[in-house]
N, CA, C and O atoms as a DFTB+ gen file, in Angstrom:
608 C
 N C O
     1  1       0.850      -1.170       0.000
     2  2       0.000       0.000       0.000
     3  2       0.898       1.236       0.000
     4  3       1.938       1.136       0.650
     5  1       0.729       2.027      -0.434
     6  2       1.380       3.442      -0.820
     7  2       0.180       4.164      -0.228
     8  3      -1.041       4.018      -0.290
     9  1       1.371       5.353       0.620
    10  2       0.816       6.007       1.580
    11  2       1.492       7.349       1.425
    12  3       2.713       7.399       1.276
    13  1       0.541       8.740       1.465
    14  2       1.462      10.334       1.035
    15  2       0.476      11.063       2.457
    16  3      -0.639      11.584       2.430
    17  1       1.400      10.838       3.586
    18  2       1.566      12.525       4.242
    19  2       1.777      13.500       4.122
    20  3       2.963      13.721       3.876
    21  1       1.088      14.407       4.182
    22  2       1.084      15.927       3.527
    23  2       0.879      16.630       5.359
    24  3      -0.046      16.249       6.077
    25  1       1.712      17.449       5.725
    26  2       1.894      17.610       6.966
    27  2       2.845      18.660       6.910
    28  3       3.864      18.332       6.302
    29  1       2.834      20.137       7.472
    30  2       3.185      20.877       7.591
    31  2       4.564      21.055       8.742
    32  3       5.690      21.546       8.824
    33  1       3.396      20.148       9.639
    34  2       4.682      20.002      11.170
    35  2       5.905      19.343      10.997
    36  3       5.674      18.187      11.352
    37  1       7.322      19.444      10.578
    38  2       8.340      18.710      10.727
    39  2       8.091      16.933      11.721
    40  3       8.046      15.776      11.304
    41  1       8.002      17.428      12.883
    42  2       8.538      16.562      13.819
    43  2       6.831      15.371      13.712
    44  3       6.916      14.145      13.631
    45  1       5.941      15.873      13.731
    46  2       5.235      14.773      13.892
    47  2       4.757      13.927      11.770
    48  3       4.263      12.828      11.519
    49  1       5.177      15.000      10.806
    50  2       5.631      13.950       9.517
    51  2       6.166      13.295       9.764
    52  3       5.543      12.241       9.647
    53  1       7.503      13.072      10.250
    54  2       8.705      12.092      10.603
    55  2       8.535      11.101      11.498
    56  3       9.204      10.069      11.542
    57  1       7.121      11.580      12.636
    58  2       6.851      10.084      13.482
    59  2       5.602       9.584      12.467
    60  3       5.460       8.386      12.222
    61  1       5.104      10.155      12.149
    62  2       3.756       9.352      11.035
    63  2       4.557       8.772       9.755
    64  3       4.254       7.729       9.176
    65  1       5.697       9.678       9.391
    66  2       6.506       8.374       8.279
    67  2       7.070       7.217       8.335
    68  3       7.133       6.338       7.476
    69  1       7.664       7.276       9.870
    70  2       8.388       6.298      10.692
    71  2       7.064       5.179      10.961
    72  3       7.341       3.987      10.822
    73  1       5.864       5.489      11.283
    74  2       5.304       5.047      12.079
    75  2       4.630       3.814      10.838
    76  3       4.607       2.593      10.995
    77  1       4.154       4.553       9.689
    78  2       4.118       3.800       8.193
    79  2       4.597       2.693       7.696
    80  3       4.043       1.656       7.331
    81  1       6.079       3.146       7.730
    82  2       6.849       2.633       7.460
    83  2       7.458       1.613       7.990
    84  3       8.352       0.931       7.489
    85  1       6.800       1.485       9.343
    86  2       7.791       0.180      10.093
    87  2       6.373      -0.576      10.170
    88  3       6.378      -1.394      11.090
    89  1       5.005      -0.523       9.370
    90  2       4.392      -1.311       9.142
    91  2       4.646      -2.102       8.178
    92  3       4.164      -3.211       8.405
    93  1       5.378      -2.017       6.850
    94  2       5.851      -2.312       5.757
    95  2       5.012      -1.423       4.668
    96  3       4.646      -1.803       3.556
    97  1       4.848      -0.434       5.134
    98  2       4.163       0.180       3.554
    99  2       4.915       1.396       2.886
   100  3       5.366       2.338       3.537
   101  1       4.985       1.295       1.766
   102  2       6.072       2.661       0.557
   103  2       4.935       4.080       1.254
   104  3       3.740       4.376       1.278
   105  1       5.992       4.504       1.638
   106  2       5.774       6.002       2.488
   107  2       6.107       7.055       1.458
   108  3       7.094       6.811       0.765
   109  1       5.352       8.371       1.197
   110  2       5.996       9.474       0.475
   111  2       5.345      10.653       1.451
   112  3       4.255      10.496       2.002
   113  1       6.224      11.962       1.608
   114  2       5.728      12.870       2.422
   115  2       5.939      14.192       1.883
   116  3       7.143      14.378       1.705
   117  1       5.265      15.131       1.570
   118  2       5.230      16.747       1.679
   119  2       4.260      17.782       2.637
   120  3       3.168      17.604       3.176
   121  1       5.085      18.815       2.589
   122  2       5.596      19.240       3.412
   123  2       3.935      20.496       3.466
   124  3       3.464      20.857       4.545
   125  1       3.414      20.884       2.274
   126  2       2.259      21.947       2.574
   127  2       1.562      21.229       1.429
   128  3       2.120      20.359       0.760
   129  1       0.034      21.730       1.197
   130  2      -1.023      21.119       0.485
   131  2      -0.384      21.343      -1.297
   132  3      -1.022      20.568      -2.009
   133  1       0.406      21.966      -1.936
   134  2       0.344      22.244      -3.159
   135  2       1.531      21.136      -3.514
   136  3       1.297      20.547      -4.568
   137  1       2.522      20.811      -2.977
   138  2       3.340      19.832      -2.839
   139  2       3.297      18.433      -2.732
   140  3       4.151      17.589      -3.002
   141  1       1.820      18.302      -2.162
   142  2       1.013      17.350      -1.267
   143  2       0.109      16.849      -2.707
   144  3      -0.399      15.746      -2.904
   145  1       0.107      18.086      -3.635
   146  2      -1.199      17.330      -4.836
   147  2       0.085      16.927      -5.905
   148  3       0.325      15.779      -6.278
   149  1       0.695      17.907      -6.226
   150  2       2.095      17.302      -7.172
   151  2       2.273      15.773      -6.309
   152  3       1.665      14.871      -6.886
   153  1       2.776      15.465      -5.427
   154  2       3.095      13.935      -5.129
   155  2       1.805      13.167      -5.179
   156  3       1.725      11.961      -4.943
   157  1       0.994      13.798      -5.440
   158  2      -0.413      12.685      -5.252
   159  2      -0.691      12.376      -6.947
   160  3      -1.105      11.276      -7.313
   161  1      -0.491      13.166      -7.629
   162  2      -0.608      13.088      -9.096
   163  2       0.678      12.141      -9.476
   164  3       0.432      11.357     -10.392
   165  1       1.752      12.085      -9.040
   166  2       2.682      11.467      -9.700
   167  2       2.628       9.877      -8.695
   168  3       2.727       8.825      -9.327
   169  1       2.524       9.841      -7.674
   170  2       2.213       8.380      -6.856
   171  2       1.694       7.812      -6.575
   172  3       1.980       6.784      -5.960
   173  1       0.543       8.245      -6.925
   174  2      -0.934       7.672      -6.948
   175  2      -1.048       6.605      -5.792
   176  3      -1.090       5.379      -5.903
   177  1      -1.088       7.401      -4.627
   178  2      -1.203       6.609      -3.274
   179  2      -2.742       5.661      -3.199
   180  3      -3.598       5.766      -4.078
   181  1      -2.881       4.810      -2.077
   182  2      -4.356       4.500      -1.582
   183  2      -4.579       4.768      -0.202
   184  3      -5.472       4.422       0.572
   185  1      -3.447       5.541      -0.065
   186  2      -4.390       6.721       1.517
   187  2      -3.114       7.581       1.717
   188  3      -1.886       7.493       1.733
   189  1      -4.303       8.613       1.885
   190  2      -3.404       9.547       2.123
   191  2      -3.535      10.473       3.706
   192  3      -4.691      10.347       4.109
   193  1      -2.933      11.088       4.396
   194  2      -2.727      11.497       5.278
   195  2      -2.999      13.203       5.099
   196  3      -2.275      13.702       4.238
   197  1      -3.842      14.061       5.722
   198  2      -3.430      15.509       5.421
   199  2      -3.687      16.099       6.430
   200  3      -4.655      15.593       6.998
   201  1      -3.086      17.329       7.165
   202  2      -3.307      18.230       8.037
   203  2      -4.193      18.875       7.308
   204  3      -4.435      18.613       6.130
   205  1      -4.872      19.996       8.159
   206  2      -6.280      20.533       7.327
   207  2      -4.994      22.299       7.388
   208  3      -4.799      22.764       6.265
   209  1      -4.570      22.762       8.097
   210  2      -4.017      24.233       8.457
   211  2      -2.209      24.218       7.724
   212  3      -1.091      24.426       8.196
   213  1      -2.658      23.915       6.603
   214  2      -1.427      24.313       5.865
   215  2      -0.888      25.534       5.274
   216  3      -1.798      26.219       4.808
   217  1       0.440      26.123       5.107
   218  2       0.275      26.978       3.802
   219  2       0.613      26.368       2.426
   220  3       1.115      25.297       2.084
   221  1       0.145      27.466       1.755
   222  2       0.106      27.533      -0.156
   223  2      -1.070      26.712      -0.697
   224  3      -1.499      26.759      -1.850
   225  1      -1.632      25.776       0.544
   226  2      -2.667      24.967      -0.473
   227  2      -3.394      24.418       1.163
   228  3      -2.477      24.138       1.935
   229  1      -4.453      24.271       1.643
   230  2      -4.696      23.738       2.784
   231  2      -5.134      22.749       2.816
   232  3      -5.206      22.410       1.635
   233  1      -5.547      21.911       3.473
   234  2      -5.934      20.421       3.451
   235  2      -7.237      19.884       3.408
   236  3      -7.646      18.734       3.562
   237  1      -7.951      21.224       3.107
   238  2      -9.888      21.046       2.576
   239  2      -9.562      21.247       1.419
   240  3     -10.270      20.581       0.663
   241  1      -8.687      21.961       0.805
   242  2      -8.669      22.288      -0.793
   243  2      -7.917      21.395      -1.484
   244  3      -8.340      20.931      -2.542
   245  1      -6.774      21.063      -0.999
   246  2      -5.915      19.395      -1.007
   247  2      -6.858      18.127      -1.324
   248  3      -6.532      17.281      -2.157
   249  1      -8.246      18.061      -0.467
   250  2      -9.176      17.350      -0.452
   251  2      -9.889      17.200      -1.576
   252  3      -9.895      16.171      -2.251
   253  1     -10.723      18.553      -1.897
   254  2     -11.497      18.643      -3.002
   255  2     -10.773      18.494      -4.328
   256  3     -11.286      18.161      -5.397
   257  1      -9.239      18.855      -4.044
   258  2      -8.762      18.593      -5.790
   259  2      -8.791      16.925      -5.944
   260  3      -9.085      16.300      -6.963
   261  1      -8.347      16.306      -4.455
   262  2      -7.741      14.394      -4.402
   263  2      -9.024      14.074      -5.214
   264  3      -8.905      13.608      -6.347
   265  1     -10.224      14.304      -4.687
   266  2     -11.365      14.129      -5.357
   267  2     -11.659      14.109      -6.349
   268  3     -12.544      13.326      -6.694
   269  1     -10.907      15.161      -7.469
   270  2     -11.533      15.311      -9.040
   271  2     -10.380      14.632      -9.393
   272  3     -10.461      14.445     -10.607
   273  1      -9.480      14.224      -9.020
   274  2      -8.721      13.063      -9.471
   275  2      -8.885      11.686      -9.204
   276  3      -8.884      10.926     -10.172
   277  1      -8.970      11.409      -8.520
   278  2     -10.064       9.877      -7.531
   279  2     -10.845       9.964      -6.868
   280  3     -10.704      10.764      -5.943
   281  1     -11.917       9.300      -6.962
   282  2     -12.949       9.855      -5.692
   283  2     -13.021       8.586      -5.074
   284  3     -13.735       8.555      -4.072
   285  1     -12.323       7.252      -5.493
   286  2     -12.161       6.675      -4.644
   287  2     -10.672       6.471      -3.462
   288  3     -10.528       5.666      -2.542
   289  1      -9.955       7.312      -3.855
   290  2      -8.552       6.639      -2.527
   291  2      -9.362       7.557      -1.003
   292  3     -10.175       8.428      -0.693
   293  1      -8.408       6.572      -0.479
   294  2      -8.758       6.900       1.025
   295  2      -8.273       8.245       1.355
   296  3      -7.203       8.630       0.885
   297  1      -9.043       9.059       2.197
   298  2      -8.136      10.059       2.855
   299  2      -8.708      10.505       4.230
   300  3      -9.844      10.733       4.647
   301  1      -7.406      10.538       4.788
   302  2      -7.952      10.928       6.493
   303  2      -7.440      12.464       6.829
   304  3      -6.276      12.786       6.592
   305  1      -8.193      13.195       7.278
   306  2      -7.626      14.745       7.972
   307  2      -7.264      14.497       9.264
   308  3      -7.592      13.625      10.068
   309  1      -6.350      15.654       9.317
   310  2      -5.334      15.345      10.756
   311  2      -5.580      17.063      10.773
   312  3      -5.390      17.898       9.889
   313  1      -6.177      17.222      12.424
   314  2      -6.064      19.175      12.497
   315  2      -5.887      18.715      14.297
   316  3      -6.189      17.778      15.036
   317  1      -5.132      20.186      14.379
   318  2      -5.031      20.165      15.877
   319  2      -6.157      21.115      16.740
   320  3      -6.208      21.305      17.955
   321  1      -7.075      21.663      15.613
   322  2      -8.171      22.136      16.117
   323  2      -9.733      21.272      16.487
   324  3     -10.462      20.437      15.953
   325  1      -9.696      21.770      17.261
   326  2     -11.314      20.832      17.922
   327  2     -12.200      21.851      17.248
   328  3     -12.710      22.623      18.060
   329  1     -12.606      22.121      15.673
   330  2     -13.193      22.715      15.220
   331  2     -14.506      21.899      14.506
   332  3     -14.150      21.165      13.583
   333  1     -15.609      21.908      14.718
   334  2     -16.492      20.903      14.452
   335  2     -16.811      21.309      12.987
   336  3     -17.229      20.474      12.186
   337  1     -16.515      23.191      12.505
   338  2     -16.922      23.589      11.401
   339  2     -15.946      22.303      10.566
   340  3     -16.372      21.357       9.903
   341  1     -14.866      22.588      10.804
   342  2     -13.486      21.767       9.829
   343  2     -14.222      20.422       9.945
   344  3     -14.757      20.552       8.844
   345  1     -14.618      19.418      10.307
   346  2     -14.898      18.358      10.292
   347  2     -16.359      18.091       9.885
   348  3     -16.708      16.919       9.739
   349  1     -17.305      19.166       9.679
   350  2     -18.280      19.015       8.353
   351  2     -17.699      19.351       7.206
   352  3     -18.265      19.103       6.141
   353  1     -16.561      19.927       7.249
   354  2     -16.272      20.027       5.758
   355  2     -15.845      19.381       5.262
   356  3     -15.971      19.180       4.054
   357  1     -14.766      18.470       6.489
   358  2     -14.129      17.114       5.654
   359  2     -15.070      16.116       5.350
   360  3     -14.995      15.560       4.254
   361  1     -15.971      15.797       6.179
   362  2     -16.846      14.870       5.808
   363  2     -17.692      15.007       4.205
   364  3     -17.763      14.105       3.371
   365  1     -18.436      16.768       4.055
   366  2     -18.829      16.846       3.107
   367  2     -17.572      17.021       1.620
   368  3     -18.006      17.273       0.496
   369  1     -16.417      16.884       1.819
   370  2     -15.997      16.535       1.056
   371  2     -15.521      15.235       0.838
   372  3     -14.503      15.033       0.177
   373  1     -16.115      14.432       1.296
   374  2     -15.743      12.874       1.428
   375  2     -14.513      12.489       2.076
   376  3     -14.033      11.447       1.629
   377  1     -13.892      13.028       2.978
   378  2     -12.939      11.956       3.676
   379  2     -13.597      11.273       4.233
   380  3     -14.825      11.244       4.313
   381  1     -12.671      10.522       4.771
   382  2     -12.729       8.796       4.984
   383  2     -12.720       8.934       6.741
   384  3     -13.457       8.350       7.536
   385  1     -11.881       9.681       6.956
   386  2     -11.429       9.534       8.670
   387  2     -11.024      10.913       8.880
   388  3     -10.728      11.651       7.940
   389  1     -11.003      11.299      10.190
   390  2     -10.630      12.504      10.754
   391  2      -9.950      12.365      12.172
   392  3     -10.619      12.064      13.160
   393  1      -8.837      12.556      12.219
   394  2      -7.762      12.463      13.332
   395  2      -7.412      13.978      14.194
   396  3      -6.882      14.853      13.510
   397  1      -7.623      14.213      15.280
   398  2      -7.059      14.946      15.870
   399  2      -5.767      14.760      16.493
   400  3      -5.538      13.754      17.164
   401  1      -4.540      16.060      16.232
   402  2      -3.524      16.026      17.091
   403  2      -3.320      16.189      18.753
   404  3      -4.113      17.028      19.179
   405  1      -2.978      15.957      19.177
   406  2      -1.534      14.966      18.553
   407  2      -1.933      13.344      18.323
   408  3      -2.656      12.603      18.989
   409  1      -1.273      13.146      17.286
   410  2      -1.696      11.787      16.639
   411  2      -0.587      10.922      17.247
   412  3       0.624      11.138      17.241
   413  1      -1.619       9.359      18.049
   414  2      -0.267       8.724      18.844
   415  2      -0.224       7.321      17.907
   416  3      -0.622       7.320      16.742
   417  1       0.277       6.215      18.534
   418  2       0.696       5.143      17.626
   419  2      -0.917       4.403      18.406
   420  3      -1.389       3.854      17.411
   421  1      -1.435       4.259      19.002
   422  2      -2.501       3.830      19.274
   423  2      -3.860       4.577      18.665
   424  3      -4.926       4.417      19.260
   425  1      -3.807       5.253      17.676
   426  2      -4.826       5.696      16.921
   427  2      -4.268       5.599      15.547
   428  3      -4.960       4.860      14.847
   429  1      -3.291       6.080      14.965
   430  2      -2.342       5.662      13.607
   431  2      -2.068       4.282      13.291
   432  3      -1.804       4.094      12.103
   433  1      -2.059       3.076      14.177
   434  2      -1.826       1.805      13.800
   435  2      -3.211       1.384      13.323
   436  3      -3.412       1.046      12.156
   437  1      -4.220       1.416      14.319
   438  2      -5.567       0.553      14.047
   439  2      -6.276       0.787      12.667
   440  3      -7.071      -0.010      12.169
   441  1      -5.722       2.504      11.870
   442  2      -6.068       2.845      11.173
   443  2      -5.294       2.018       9.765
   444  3      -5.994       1.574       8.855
   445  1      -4.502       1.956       9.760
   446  2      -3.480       1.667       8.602
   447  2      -3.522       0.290       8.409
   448  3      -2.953      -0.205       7.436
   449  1      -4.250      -0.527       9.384
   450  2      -4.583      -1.722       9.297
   451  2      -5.831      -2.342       8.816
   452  3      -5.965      -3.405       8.209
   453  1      -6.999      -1.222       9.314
   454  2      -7.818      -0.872       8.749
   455  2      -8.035      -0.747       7.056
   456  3      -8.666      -1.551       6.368
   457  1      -7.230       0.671       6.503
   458  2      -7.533       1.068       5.194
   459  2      -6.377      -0.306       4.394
   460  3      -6.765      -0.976       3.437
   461  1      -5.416      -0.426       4.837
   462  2      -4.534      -1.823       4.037
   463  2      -5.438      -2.622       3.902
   464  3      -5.650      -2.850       2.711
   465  1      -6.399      -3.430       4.922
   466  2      -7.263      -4.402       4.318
   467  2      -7.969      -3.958       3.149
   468  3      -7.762      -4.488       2.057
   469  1      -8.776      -3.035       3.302
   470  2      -9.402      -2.623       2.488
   471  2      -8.810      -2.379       0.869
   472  3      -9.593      -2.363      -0.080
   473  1      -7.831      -2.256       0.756
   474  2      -6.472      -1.472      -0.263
   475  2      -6.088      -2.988      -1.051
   476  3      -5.846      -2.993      -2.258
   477  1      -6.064      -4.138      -0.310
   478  2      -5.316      -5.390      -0.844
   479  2      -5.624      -5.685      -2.060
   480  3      -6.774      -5.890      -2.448
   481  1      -4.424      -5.735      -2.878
   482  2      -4.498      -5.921      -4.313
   483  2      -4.805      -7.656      -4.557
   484  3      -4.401      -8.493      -3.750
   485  1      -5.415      -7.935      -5.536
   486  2      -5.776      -9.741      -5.793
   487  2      -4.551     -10.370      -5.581
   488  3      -3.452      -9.836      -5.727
   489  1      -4.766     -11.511      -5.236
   490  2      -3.117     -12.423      -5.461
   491  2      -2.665     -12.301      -6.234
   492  3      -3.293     -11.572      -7.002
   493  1      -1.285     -12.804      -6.795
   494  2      -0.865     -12.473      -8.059
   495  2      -1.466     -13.667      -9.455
   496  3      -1.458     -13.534     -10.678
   497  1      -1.953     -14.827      -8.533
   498  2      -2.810     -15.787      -9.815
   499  2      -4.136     -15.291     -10.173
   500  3      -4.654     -16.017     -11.022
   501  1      -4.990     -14.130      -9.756
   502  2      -5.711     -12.992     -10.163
   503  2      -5.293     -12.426     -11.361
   504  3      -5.865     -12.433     -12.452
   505  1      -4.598     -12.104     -11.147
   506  2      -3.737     -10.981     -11.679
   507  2      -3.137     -11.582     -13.253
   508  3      -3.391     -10.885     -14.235
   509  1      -2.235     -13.064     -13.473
   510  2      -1.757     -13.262     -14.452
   511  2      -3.351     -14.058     -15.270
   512  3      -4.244     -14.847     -14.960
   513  1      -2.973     -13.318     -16.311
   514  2      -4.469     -14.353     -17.500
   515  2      -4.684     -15.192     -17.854
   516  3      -5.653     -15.573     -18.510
   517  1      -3.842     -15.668     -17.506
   518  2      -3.446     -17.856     -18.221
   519  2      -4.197     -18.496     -16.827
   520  3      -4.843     -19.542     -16.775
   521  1      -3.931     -17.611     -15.792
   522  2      -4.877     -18.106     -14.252
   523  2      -6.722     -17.949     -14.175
   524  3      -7.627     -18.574     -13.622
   525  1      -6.616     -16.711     -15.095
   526  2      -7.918     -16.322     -15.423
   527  2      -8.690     -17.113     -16.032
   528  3      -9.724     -17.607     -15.583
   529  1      -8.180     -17.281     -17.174
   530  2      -9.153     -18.191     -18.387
   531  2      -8.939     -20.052     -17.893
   532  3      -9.327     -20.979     -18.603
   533  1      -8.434     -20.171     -16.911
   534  2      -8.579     -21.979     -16.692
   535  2      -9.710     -22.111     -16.047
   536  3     -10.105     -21.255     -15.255
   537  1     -10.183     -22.908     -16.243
   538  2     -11.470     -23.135     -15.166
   539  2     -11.146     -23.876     -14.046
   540  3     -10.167     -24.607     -13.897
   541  1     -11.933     -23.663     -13.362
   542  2     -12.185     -23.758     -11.580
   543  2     -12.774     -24.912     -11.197
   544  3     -12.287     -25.732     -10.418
   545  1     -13.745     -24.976     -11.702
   546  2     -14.660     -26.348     -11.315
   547  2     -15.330     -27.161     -12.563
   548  3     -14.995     -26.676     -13.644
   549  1     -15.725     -27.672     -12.607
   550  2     -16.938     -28.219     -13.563
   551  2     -18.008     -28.675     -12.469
   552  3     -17.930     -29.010     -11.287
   553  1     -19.229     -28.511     -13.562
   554  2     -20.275     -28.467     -12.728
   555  2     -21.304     -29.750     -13.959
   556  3     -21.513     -29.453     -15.136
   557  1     -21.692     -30.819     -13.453
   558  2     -22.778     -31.471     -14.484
   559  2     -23.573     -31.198     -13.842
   560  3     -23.555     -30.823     -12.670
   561  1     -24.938     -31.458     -15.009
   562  2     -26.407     -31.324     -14.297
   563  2     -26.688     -32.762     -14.472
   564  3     -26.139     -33.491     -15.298
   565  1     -27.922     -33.227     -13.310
   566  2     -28.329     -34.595     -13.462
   567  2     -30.220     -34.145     -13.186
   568  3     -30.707     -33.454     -12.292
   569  1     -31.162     -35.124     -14.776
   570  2     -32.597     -35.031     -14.076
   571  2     -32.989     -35.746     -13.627
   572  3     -32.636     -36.829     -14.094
   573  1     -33.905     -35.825     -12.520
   574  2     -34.184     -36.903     -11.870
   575  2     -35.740     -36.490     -12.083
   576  3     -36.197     -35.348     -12.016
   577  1     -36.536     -37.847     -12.392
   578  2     -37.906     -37.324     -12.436
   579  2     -38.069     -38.658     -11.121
   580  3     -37.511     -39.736     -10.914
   581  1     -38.938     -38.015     -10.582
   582  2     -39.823     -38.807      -9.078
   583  2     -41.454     -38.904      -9.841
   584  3     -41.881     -38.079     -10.649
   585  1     -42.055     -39.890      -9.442
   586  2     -43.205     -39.988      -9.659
   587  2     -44.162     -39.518      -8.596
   588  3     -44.019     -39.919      -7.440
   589  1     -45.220     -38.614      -8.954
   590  2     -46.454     -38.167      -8.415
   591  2     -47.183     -39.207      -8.368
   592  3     -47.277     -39.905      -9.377
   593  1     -47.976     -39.600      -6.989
   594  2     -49.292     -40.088      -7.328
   595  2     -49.906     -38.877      -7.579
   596  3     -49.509     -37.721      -7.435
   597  1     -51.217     -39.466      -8.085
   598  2     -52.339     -38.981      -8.704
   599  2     -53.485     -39.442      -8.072
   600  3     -53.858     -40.531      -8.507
   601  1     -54.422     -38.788      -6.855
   602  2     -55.565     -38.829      -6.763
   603  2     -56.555     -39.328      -7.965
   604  3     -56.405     -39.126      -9.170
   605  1     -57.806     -40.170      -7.182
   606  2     -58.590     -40.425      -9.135
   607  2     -59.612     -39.775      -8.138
   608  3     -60.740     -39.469      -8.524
């Protein structure tokens, strides 16, 4: 699973990249929302991470663009405000989850375990076509006729 933090704060990007990353998943991180859509266009993550109080691009507008580019990848907002306005907006722009700071490893793990299930690509005998086109089972049909009595 490929994962893009977009996070303004130095020190807590670096524990949410760390924190990613020692799950086994390809981590990418920038630094404010306009940086945050350039890496989302070129890496085409399946969740992404965003603070909502960025500069050059903020993380409701970060939102609404992820949207006209996928409206299906995951995305969770991360704000350190207890602002209930900010969290109708994320919702009405379809995120997925909404995290308040400070974000610890007991709210960041359950999550990433969470959207990975969800994210899992087919096996790879899915995937190759020679696996596709063999068949699976056979199925015969058998008729059996039973006899009715008949009232006279």
């Amino acid at each position: 699973m490929k994962v893009l933090i977009v996070e303004d704060d130095a020190p807590l990007r670096v524990f949410m990249k760390d924190t990613v990353e020692s799950q086994g998943f390809e981590t990418f991180t920038a630094e404010n929302g306009l940086q945050g859509l350039e890496k989302f266009k070129k890496v085409c993550p399946d969740l992404v991470f965003s603070d909502i109080n960025m500069p050059k691009m903020n993380g409701l507008e970060l939102l609404e663009e992820v949207r006209k580019i996928n409206s299906n990848v995951i995305v969770v907002m991360v704000t350190a405000f207890d602002c209930e306005e900010y969290a109708i907006k994320a919702m009405a722009l379809r995120a997925n989850n909404y995290l308040k700071k400070p974000v610890l490893h007991n709210e960041l793990l359950p999550l990433l375990k969470k959207y990975a299930s969800l994210t899992q690509k087919p096996t790879e005998s899915f995937e190759r076509p020679e696996e596709v086109n063999k068949p699976t089972f056979s199925l015969s049909l058998y008729s059996v006729i039973f006899p009715v009595p008949v009232d006279s």
